Amino acid sequence: MSLPPNTASRTRRKSRVIPEQRHCFFCIHHIEEPDYKDVQLLGRFVSSYKKIAPTRRSGVCTSHQRKLKTAIKRARVMALMPYVPE
């Protein structure tokens, strides 16, 4: 025996909430490329577990996200930033 189709769920429309658009931190402050020596700035884009934050969480555009990733990795190699939490 099959159940009758639920017509209420098919006809109900989902309201779409448009999220507020976030702007890139580096674009707003006219920073072309993040500097690997600026550890305080890079620390904003690293989680408490020292993982690099994804684009959707950091709010950085894709081109700056790639440059940010490279800068954080360079800072880690130069021992300016830790790889793991202390």
mmCIF file of C-alpha atoms in Angstrom:
data_model
loop_
_atom_site.group_PDB
_atom_site.id
_atom_site.type_symbol
_atom_site.label_atom_id
_atom_site.label_comp_id
_atom_site.label_asym_id
_atom_site.label_seq_id
_atom_site.Cartn_x
_atom_site.Cartn_y
_atom_site.Cartn_z
ATOM 1 C CA MET A 1 0.000 0.000 0.000
ATOM 2 C CA SER A 2 1.404 3.315 -0.969
ATOM 3 C CA LEU A 3 0.667 6.510 0.849
ATOM 4 C CA PRO A 4 -1.128 9.374 -0.900
ATOM 5 C CA PRO A 5 1.230 12.070 -2.142
ATOM 6 C CA ASN A 6 1.650 14.987 0.170
ATOM 7 C CA THR A 7 0.417 17.896 -1.917
ATOM 8 C CA ALA A 8 1.067 20.517 0.738
ATOM 9 C CA SER A 9 4.826 19.985 0.674
ATOM 10 C CA ARG A 10 4.941 20.196 -3.117
ATOM 11 C CA THR A 11 2.967 23.413 -3.417
ATOM 12 C CA ARG A 12 4.666 25.263 -0.575
ATOM 13 C CA ARG A 13 7.453 27.527 -1.765
ATOM 14 C CA LYS A 14 10.624 27.999 0.173
ATOM 15 C CA SER A 15 11.474 31.588 0.909
ATOM 16 C CA ARG A 16 14.952 32.424 -0.257
ATOM 17 C CA VAL A 17 16.967 34.536 2.082
ATOM 18 C CA ILE A 18 19.607 36.525 0.258
ATOM 19 C CA PRO A 19 22.699 36.696 2.461
ATOM 20 C CA GLU A 20 24.406 40.017 2.953
ATOM 21 C CA GLN A 21 27.294 40.241 0.524
ATOM 22 C CA ARG A 22 30.695 40.242 2.163
ATOM 23 C CA HIS A 23 33.576 42.111 0.629
ATOM 24 C CA CYS A 24 37.175 40.984 0.517
ATOM 25 C CA PHE A 25 39.352 42.378 3.330
ATOM 26 C CA PHE A 26 42.322 42.863 1.001
ATOM 27 C CA CYS A 27 40.257 44.559 -1.728
ATOM 28 C CA ILE A 28 38.753 47.021 0.771
ATOM 29 C CA HIS A 29 42.154 47.996 2.189
ATOM 30 C CA HIS A 30 43.843 48.020 -1.262
ATOM 31 C CA ILE A 31 46.375 45.343 -0.321
ATOM 32 C CA GLU A 32 47.664 43.687 -3.491
ATOM 33 C CA GLU A 33 49.379 40.728 -1.855
ATOM 34 C CA PRO A 34 49.427 39.690 1.817
ATOM 35 C CA ASP A 35 52.916 39.843 3.299
ATOM 36 C CA TYR A 36 54.176 36.640 4.907
ATOM 37 C CA LYS A 37 56.015 38.697 7.551
ATOM 38 C CA ASP A 38 52.779 40.284 8.826
ATOM 39 C CA VAL A 39 51.885 37.470 11.219
ATOM 40 C CA GLN A 40 49.130 39.406 12.987
ATOM 41 C CA LEU A 41 47.239 39.938 9.743
ATOM 42 C CA LEU A 42 47.698 36.316 8.671
ATOM 43 C CA GLY A 43 46.515 35.140 12.089
ATOM 44 C CA ARG A 44 43.044 36.507 11.330
ATOM 45 C CA PHE A 45 42.621 33.900 8.605
ATOM 46 C CA VAL A 46 43.801 30.889 10.619
ATOM 47 C CA SER A 47 41.584 28.885 12.989
ATOM 48 C CA SER A 48 42.419 28.113 16.602
ATOM 49 C CA TYR A 49 43.710 24.739 15.371
ATOM 50 C CA LYS A 50 46.063 26.634 12.990
ATOM 51 C CA LYS A 51 44.186 25.527 9.884
ATOM 52 C CA ILE A 52 43.808 27.968 6.997
ATOM 53 C CA ALA A 53 40.226 29.238 6.867
ATOM 54 C CA PRO A 54 38.239 28.466 3.700
ATOM 55 C CA THR A 55 37.037 31.251 1.422
ATOM 56 C CA ARG A 56 33.430 31.029 2.583
ATOM 57 C CA ARG A 57 34.452 31.591 6.215
ATOM 58 C CA SER A 58 37.198 34.159 5.715
ATOM 59 C CA GLY A 59 35.240 36.239 3.195
ATOM 60 C CA VAL A 60 38.279 36.753 0.978
ATOM 61 C CA CYS A 61 37.964 36.701 -2.820
ATOM 62 C CA THR A 62 39.460 33.741 -4.675
ATOM 63 C CA SER A 63 42.523 35.524 -6.042
ATOM 64 C CA HIS A 64 43.458 36.867 -2.612
ATOM 65 C CA GLN A 65 42.664 33.491 -1.008
ATOM 66 C CA ARG A 66 45.342 31.856 -3.176
ATOM 67 C CA LYS A 67 47.862 34.565 -2.263
ATOM 68 C CA LEU A 68 46.865 34.314 1.407
ATOM 69 C CA LYS A 69 47.375 30.549 1.377
ATOM 70 C CA THR A 70 50.858 30.985 -0.087
ATOM 71 C CA ALA A 71 51.759 33.701 2.442
ATOM 72 C CA ILE A 72 50.644 31.549 5.395
ATOM 73 C CA LYS A 73 52.642 28.587 4.105
ATOM 74 C CA ARG A 74 55.725 30.781 3.646
ATOM 75 C CA ALA A 75 55.356 32.142 7.182
ATOM 76 C CA ARG A 76 55.175 28.573 8.489
ATOM 77 C CA VAL A 77 58.335 27.561 6.621
ATOM 78 C CA MET A 78 60.157 30.620 7.987
ATOM 79 C CA ALA A 79 58.959 29.627 11.517
ATOM 80 C CA LEU A 80 56.974 32.847 11.948
ATOM 81 C CA MET A 81 53.722 30.911 12.391
ATOM 82 C CA PRO A 82 53.218 27.489 13.969
ATOM 83 C CA TYR A 83 51.980 24.467 12.038
ATOM 84 C CA VAL A 84 50.079 23.102 15.037
ATOM 85 C CA PRO A 85 48.457 24.744 18.076
ATOM 86 C CA GLU A 86 50.649 25.126 21.120
#
